[in-house]
Coordinates of C-alpha atoms and ligand atoms in Angstrom, one line a residue:
M1 CA 22.1 -20.4 -1.4
M2 CA 18.6 -19.9 -0.3
N3 CA 17.8 -16.4 0.9
A4 CA 15.5 -15.5 3.9
V5 CA 12.5 -14.8 1.6
A6 CA 12.8 -18.2 -0.1
R7 CA 13.2 -20.0 3.2
R8 CA 10.1 -18.4 4.7
T9 CA 8.2 -19.2 1.5
R10 CA 9.2 -22.8 1.7
D11 CA 8.0 -23.0 5.3
A12 CA 4.7 -21.4 4.4
L13 CA 4.2 -23.8 1.6
S14 CA 4.9 -26.9 3.7
D15 CA 2.9 -25.7 6.6
P16 CA 0.2 -23.3 5.5
F17 CA -1.9 -22.3 8.4
H18 CA -5.4 -23.4 7.6
D19 CA -7.8 -20.9 9.0
E20 CA -10.2 -22.6 11.3
A21 CA -12.7 -19.8 11.3
S22 CA -13.2 -20.1 7.5
D23 CA -12.8 -23.2 5.3
A24 CA -12.1 -21.1 2.3
V25 CA -9.2 -19.0 3.7
H26 CA -5.6 -20.3 3.6
F27 CA -3.1 -18.1 5.4
H28 CA 0.6 -17.8 4.5
D29 CA 2.8 -15.8 6.8
L30 CA 6.0 -14.5 5.2
H31 CA 6.2 -12.2 8.2
P32 CA 8.2 -9.1 8.1
A33 CA 10.0 -9.5 11.4
R34 CA 10.1 -6.9 14.2
A35 CA 13.9 -6.9 13.9
D36 CA 13.5 -5.5 10.4
M37 CA 11.3 -2.7 11.7
R38 CA 13.7 -1.8 14.5
A39 CA 16.7 -1.7 12.1
E40 CA 14.8 0.4 9.5
V41 CA 13.4 2.9 12.0
L42 CA 16.7 3.4 13.8
A43 CA 18.5 4.0 10.5
G44 CA 15.8 6.4 9.4
L45 CA 16.0 8.4 12.6
A46 CA 19.8 8.6 12.3
S47 CA 19.8 10.1 8.8
P48 CA 20.2 13.8 8.3
Q49 CA 16.6 14.2 7.1
K50 CA 14.9 11.9 9.6
R51 CA 12.5 9.5 7.9
I52 CA 10.3 6.5 8.6
A53 CA 8.7 4.5 5.8
P54 CA 4.9 4.8 5.4
K55 CA 4.5 1.0 5.6
F56 CA 5.0 1.3 9.3
F57 CA 1.7 3.3 9.6
Y58 CA -0.3 0.1 9.4
D59 CA -0.5 -1.5 12.9
A60 CA -4.0 -2.4 14.0
A61 CA -4.8 1.2 15.1
G62 CA -3.2 2.6 12.0
S63 CA -5.2 0.3 9.7
R64 CA -8.4 1.5 11.4
L65 CA -7.4 5.2 11.1
F66 CA -6.6 4.6 7.4
D67 CA -10.1 3.2 6.9
A68 CA -11.5 6.3 8.6
I69 CA -9.4 8.5 6.3
C70 CA -11.0 6.8 3.3
T71 CA -14.5 8.0 4.3
L72 CA -13.4 11.7 5.0
P73 CA -15.2 14.3 2.9
E74 CA -11.8 15.8 1.9
Y75 CA -10.2 12.5 1.0
Y76 CA -11.4 12.1 -2.6
P77 CA -9.3 9.2 -3.8
T78 CA -11.2 6.3 -2.2
R79 CA -14.7 7.2 -3.2
T80 CA -13.6 8.4 -6.7
E81 CA -11.7 5.1 -7.4
I82 CA -14.7 3.1 -6.1
A83 CA -17.0 5.0 -8.4
I84 CA -14.7 4.3 -11.4
L85 CA -14.6 0.6 -10.5
R86 CA -18.4 0.5 -10.3
E87 CA -18.9 2.3 -13.6
F88 CA -16.3 0.4 -15.6
G89 CA -15.9 -2.9 -13.7
A90 CA -17.3 -4.9 -16.6
E91 CA -14.8 -3.5 -19.0
M92 CA -12.0 -4.1 -16.6
A93 CA -13.0 -7.7 -16.0
Q94 CA -13.0 -8.2 -19.8
R95 CA -9.4 -7.0 -20.0
L96 CA -8.3 -9.2 -17.0
G97 CA -10.2 -12.3 -18.0
R98 CA -12.0 -15.0 -15.8
D99 CA -10.5 -17.8 -13.7
A100 CA -7.4 -15.9 -12.9
L101 CA -5.1 -16.1 -9.9
L102 CA -5.7 -12.5 -8.8
V103 CA -3.1 -11.0 -6.5
E104 CA -4.0 -7.8 -4.7
L105 CA -1.1 -5.8 -3.3
G106 CA -1.9 -3.9 -0.1
S107 CA -5.4 -5.3 0.2
G108 CA -6.3 -3.6 3.5
S109 CA -10.0 -4.2 4.2
S110 CA -10.5 -5.8 0.7
L111 CA -13.4 -3.4 0.1
K112 CA -12.5 -2.4 -3.5
I113 CA -12.2 -6.0 -4.8
R114 CA -15.8 -6.6 -3.7
V115 CA -16.9 -4.2 -6.4
L116 CA -15.1 -6.2 -9.1
L117 CA -15.5 -9.8 -7.9
E118 CA -18.9 -10.5 -9.5
A119 CA -17.6 -9.4 -12.9
L120 CA -14.1 -10.8 -12.5
R121 CA -14.8 -14.2 -11.1
P122 CA -11.2 -15.2 -10.3
A123 CA -10.4 -18.8 -9.4
V124 CA -8.2 -17.7 -6.5
Y125 CA -8.0 -14.3 -4.7
M126 CA -4.7 -13.7 -3.1
P127 CA -4.7 -10.6 -0.8
V128 CA -1.2 -9.5 0.3
D129 CA -0.9 -7.1 3.2
I130 CA 1.6 -6.2 5.9
S131 CA -1.1 -5.9 8.7
R132 CA -1.6 -9.5 9.8
D133 CA -4.8 -9.4 11.9
H134 CA -6.5 -6.8 9.7
L135 CA -5.7 -9.1 6.7
L136 CA -7.1 -12.2 8.3
D137 CA -10.3 -10.4 9.4
S138 CA -10.8 -9.0 5.9
A139 CA -10.1 -12.3 4.2
R140 CA -12.6 -14.1 6.4
A141 CA -15.2 -11.5 5.9
L142 CA -14.7 -11.7 2.1
A143 CA -14.8 -15.5 2.0
S144 CA -18.1 -15.5 3.9
T145 CA -19.7 -13.2 1.3
F146 CA -18.2 -15.2 -1.6
P147 CA -18.3 -18.8 -0.4
E148 CA -17.2 -20.1 -3.8
L149 CA -14.0 -18.1 -3.9
Q150 CA -10.7 -19.7 -2.8
V151 CA -8.8 -17.1 -0.7
H152 CA -5.1 -17.4 -0.1
A153 CA -4.1 -14.5 2.3
V154 CA -0.4 -13.6 2.4
C155 CA 1.1 -11.5 5.1
A156 CA 4.1 -9.9 3.5
D157 CA 5.8 -6.5 2.9
Y158 CA 5.2 -6.1 -0.8
S159 CA 7.9 -3.3 -1.0
V160 CA 10.6 -6.0 -0.8
P161 CA 10.8 -9.0 -3.1
F162 CA 8.8 -12.0 -2.1
V163 CA 7.7 -15.2 -3.9
L164 CA 4.0 -16.2 -4.2
P165 CA 3.5 -19.0 -1.7
V166 CA 1.3 -21.0 -4.1
E167 CA 2.0 -21.4 -7.7
L168 CA -1.3 -22.6 -9.2
H169 CA 0.2 -22.9 -12.7
D170 CA -3.0 -23.7 -14.4
H171 CA -4.4 -20.2 -13.9
P172 CA -3.6 -17.0 -15.8
R173 CA -2.4 -14.4 -13.3
A174 CA -3.5 -10.8 -12.8
A175 CA -2.6 -8.2 -10.2
F176 CA -4.7 -5.5 -8.6
F177 CA -3.0 -2.5 -6.9
P178 CA -5.6 0.1 -6.1
G179 CA -5.6 3.2 -4.0
S180 CA -2.6 4.9 -5.7
S181 CA -0.3 3.2 -3.2
V182 CA 2.2 3.2 -6.1
G183 CA 2.5 6.9 -5.2
N184 CA 4.3 5.9 -1.9
F185 CA 7.3 4.8 -3.9
E186 CA 9.9 7.2 -5.3
P187 CA 9.4 7.0 -9.1
A188 CA 12.6 5.0 -9.6
D189 CA 11.5 2.5 -6.9
A190 CA 8.0 2.4 -8.4
E191 CA 9.6 1.3 -11.7
R192 CA 11.6 -1.4 -9.9
F193 CA 8.5 -2.5 -8.0
L194 CA 6.4 -2.7 -11.2
R195 CA 9.1 -4.8 -12.9
R196 CA 8.8 -7.3 -10.0
V197 CA 5.0 -7.3 -10.3
G198 CA 5.5 -8.1 -14.0
E199 CA 7.7 -11.1 -13.1
M200 CA 5.1 -12.2 -10.6
I201 CA 2.2 -12.2 -13.1
G202 CA 4.4 -13.3 -16.1
R203 CA 4.5 -12.3 -19.7
G204 CA 1.0 -11.2 -21.0
G205 CA -0.2 -10.8 -17.4
R206 CA -2.3 -7.8 -16.6
L207 CA -2.1 -5.2 -13.8
L208 CA -5.1 -3.1 -12.8
I209 CA -3.6 -0.1 -10.9
G210 CA -5.1 3.0 -9.3
V211 CA -3.1 6.1 -10.0
D212 CA -4.0 9.5 -8.4
L213 CA -3.7 12.5 -10.7
V214 CA -2.2 16.0 -10.4
K215 CA -4.9 18.5 -9.7
D216 CA -5.7 21.8 -8.0
H217 CA -3.3 22.2 -5.1
S218 CA -6.1 23.2 -2.7
V219 CA -7.9 19.9 -3.3
L220 CA -4.6 18.0 -2.8
N221 CA -3.7 19.9 0.4
A222 CA -7.2 19.5 1.9
A223 CA -7.1 15.7 1.3
Y224 CA -4.1 15.4 3.6
N225 CA -5.1 18.1 6.2
D226 CA -8.7 17.1 7.0
A227 CA -10.7 19.2 9.4
A228 CA -11.5 16.3 11.7
G229 CA -7.8 15.7 12.3
T230 CA -7.9 12.0 11.3
T231 CA -4.9 12.2 9.0
A232 CA -3.0 13.9 11.9
A233 CA -3.9 11.1 14.2
F234 CA -2.9 8.5 11.6
N235 CA 0.5 10.2 11.2
L236 CA 1.1 10.6 15.0
N237 CA 0.1 7.0 15.6
L238 CA 3.4 6.0 14.1
L239 CA 5.2 7.5 17.2
Q240 CA 2.8 5.6 19.5
R241 CA 3.6 2.4 17.7
I242 CA 7.3 3.0 18.0
N243 CA 6.9 3.7 21.7
R244 CA 5.0 0.5 22.2
E245 CA 6.9 -1.9 19.9
L246 CA 10.4 -0.5 19.9
D247 CA 10.6 0.8 23.5
G248 CA 10.4 4.5 22.5
N249 CA 9.6 7.5 24.6
F250 CA 8.2 10.0 22.0
D251 CA 6.1 12.7 23.6
L252 CA 3.1 12.8 21.2
D253 CA 2.3 16.3 22.4
A254 CA 5.7 17.5 21.3
F255 CA 5.1 16.6 17.6
R256 CA 2.6 17.9 15.1
H257 CA 1.3 16.7 11.7
E258 CA 2.3 18.6 8.6
A259 CA 1.3 17.8 5.0
F260 CA 1.7 19.8 1.8
F261 CA 1.9 19.4 -2.0
N262 CA 5.5 19.8 -3.3
D263 CA 4.8 21.0 -6.8
E264 CA 8.3 20.7 -8.1
L265 CA 8.4 16.9 -7.2
S266 CA 4.7 16.4 -7.8
R267 CA 4.1 14.8 -4.4
I268 CA 2.3 15.2 -1.2
E269 CA 4.8 15.1 1.7
M270 CA 3.8 14.2 5.2
H271 CA 6.0 15.1 8.1
L272 CA 6.0 15.0 11.9
I273 CA 7.4 18.3 13.2
S274 CA 9.1 18.6 16.6
T275 CA 7.5 21.5 18.4
R276 CA 10.6 22.0 20.6
D277 CA 14.3 21.0 21.1
Q278 CA 14.2 17.6 22.6
Q279 CA 15.9 14.2 22.8
V280 CA 14.0 10.9 22.2
R281 CA 15.1 7.4 23.0
V282 CA 14.2 4.4 20.8
S283 CA 15.5 0.9 21.5
G284 CA 18.2 2.3 23.7
E285 CA 19.4 4.8 21.2
S286 CA 19.1 8.6 21.5
F287 CA 18.0 11.1 18.8
D288 CA 18.2 14.8 19.1
F289 CA 15.5 17.1 17.5
R290 CA 15.7 20.8 17.0
E291 CA 12.5 22.8 17.3
G292 CA 10.9 22.7 13.8
E293 CA 12.9 19.6 12.7
S294 CA 10.9 17.0 10.8
I295 CA 10.6 13.3 10.4
H296 CA 9.5 12.7 6.8
T297 CA 6.9 9.9 7.0
E298 CA 5.3 9.7 3.6
C299 CA 5.4 10.7 0.0
S300 CA 2.3 10.4 -2.1
Y301 CA 3.3 11.1 -5.8
K302 CA 0.6 12.4 -8.1
Y303 CA 0.9 11.7 -11.8
R304 CA -0.3 12.9 -15.2
I305 CA -1.6 10.0 -17.3
E306 CA 1.3 10.4 -19.8
G307 CA 3.9 10.5 -17.1
F308 CA 2.6 7.3 -15.5
H309 CA 2.5 5.6 -18.9
A310 CA 6.2 6.5 -19.4
L311 CA 7.0 5.0 -16.0
A312 CA 5.0 1.8 -16.8
R313 CA 6.8 1.4 -20.2
R314 CA 10.2 1.7 -18.5
A315 CA 9.1 -1.1 -16.2
G316 CA 8.2 -3.4 -19.1
F317 CA 4.4 -2.8 -19.3
E318 CA 2.3 -1.5 -22.1
P319 CA -0.7 0.7 -21.1
E320 CA -3.9 -0.8 -22.5
Q321 CA -6.7 1.3 -21.2
V322 CA -7.3 4.2 -18.7
W323 CA -10.6 4.9 -16.9
T324 CA -11.1 8.1 -15.0
D325 CA -14.0 10.0 -13.3
A326 CA -15.5 13.0 -15.2
D327 CA -13.3 15.5 -13.3
E328 CA -10.1 13.5 -13.9
L329 CA -9.3 13.4 -10.2
F330 CA -8.2 9.8 -10.3
S331 CA -7.4 7.0 -12.8
V332 CA -7.6 3.3 -12.9
Q333 CA -5.3 1.8 -15.6
C334 CA -4.9 -1.6 -17.2
L335 CA -1.3 -2.4 -18.1
V336 CA -0.1 -5.6 -19.8
N337 CA 3.3 -7.1 -19.1
R338 CA 5.4 -7.3 -22.3
G339 CA 7.7 -9.6 -20.3
Ligands
LIG1 C1 -2.6 4.4 1.0 C2 -0.8 5.5 0.1 C3 -2.8 5.6 -1.0 O1 -1.1 8.3 -0.2 O2 -3.1 8.9 -0.2 C4 -3.8 8.8 3.1 C5 -2.1 7.0 2.4 N1 -1.7 9.0 3.8 N2 -3.7 9.9 3.9 C6 -2.2 8.1 0.2 C7 -2.6 8.2 3.1 C8 -2.5 10.0 4.3 C9 -2.6 6.8 1.0 N3 -2.2 5.6 0.3

């Protein structure tokens, strides 16, 4: 029997929406339905430790706020990773090889791939992102700077299994997963996810992945508690999105942003803390909050290089090369799928 993912994939294949604004952009919508978001959010709010998955941050406003986070003075990951890509892009391209079908998971504004494109020269660039309009705008912008490049944009939730909508068997495959978004997964889920990426790129396929590193706690804490309050706005936007899309009545003034490094679990945790006892309604269901009770909205795991290598090996990959900045704040790693 064909599952929902396969069915959506087949539809996208037979009827890919050809982008009128740009000849070079093909758009494949495997769209994560609103019903899925409702069910997930309601289940998360009903659990003893209330939780909402970080993928729901990225509506249009959330994607814009995330781009703003990336330029904050305290948020070192983006500029550090871009500096690493600039410095070592030629070596990375040599590892990945030319004429690949290059899949980027969580492509956002597609800014990082721009640094690599000249050296990488993929045959096809396939950005995958959950934020549909943001994905389309970014894909069009990229296609207009690189008119030779074939772009197949895929709107999908990469945290659940999906099938690439175009096969393109004659190209070697590679994957790009920057930003340390792998840190959003629990380590066991990261392992399962990497295994799926391995299946997607095949035996011998290479994955170029950004991995944030354990460091001084004050640096970590500052990166998620910026002085301008942008991370707080990003976190709180989740409640506004639920109000709008899931008929919620969260009072945004009655929750505050909290983020801290949990040393024992080696992760940043982000929470939204209720500032009073209150009841909130979402999609016709009620949820009680005590003063100080939290909704856990994100984990951002920080790794040591050896620890991440062990995880990659458990997922069937062999680490080939690691590039870091001089201060070892961040790493970009090339992994090959042993299949
Ligand atoms: C997109 C998951 C890499 O964990 O640092 C930034 C998201 N959250 N500030 C991260 C985020 C708060 C970011 N990732």
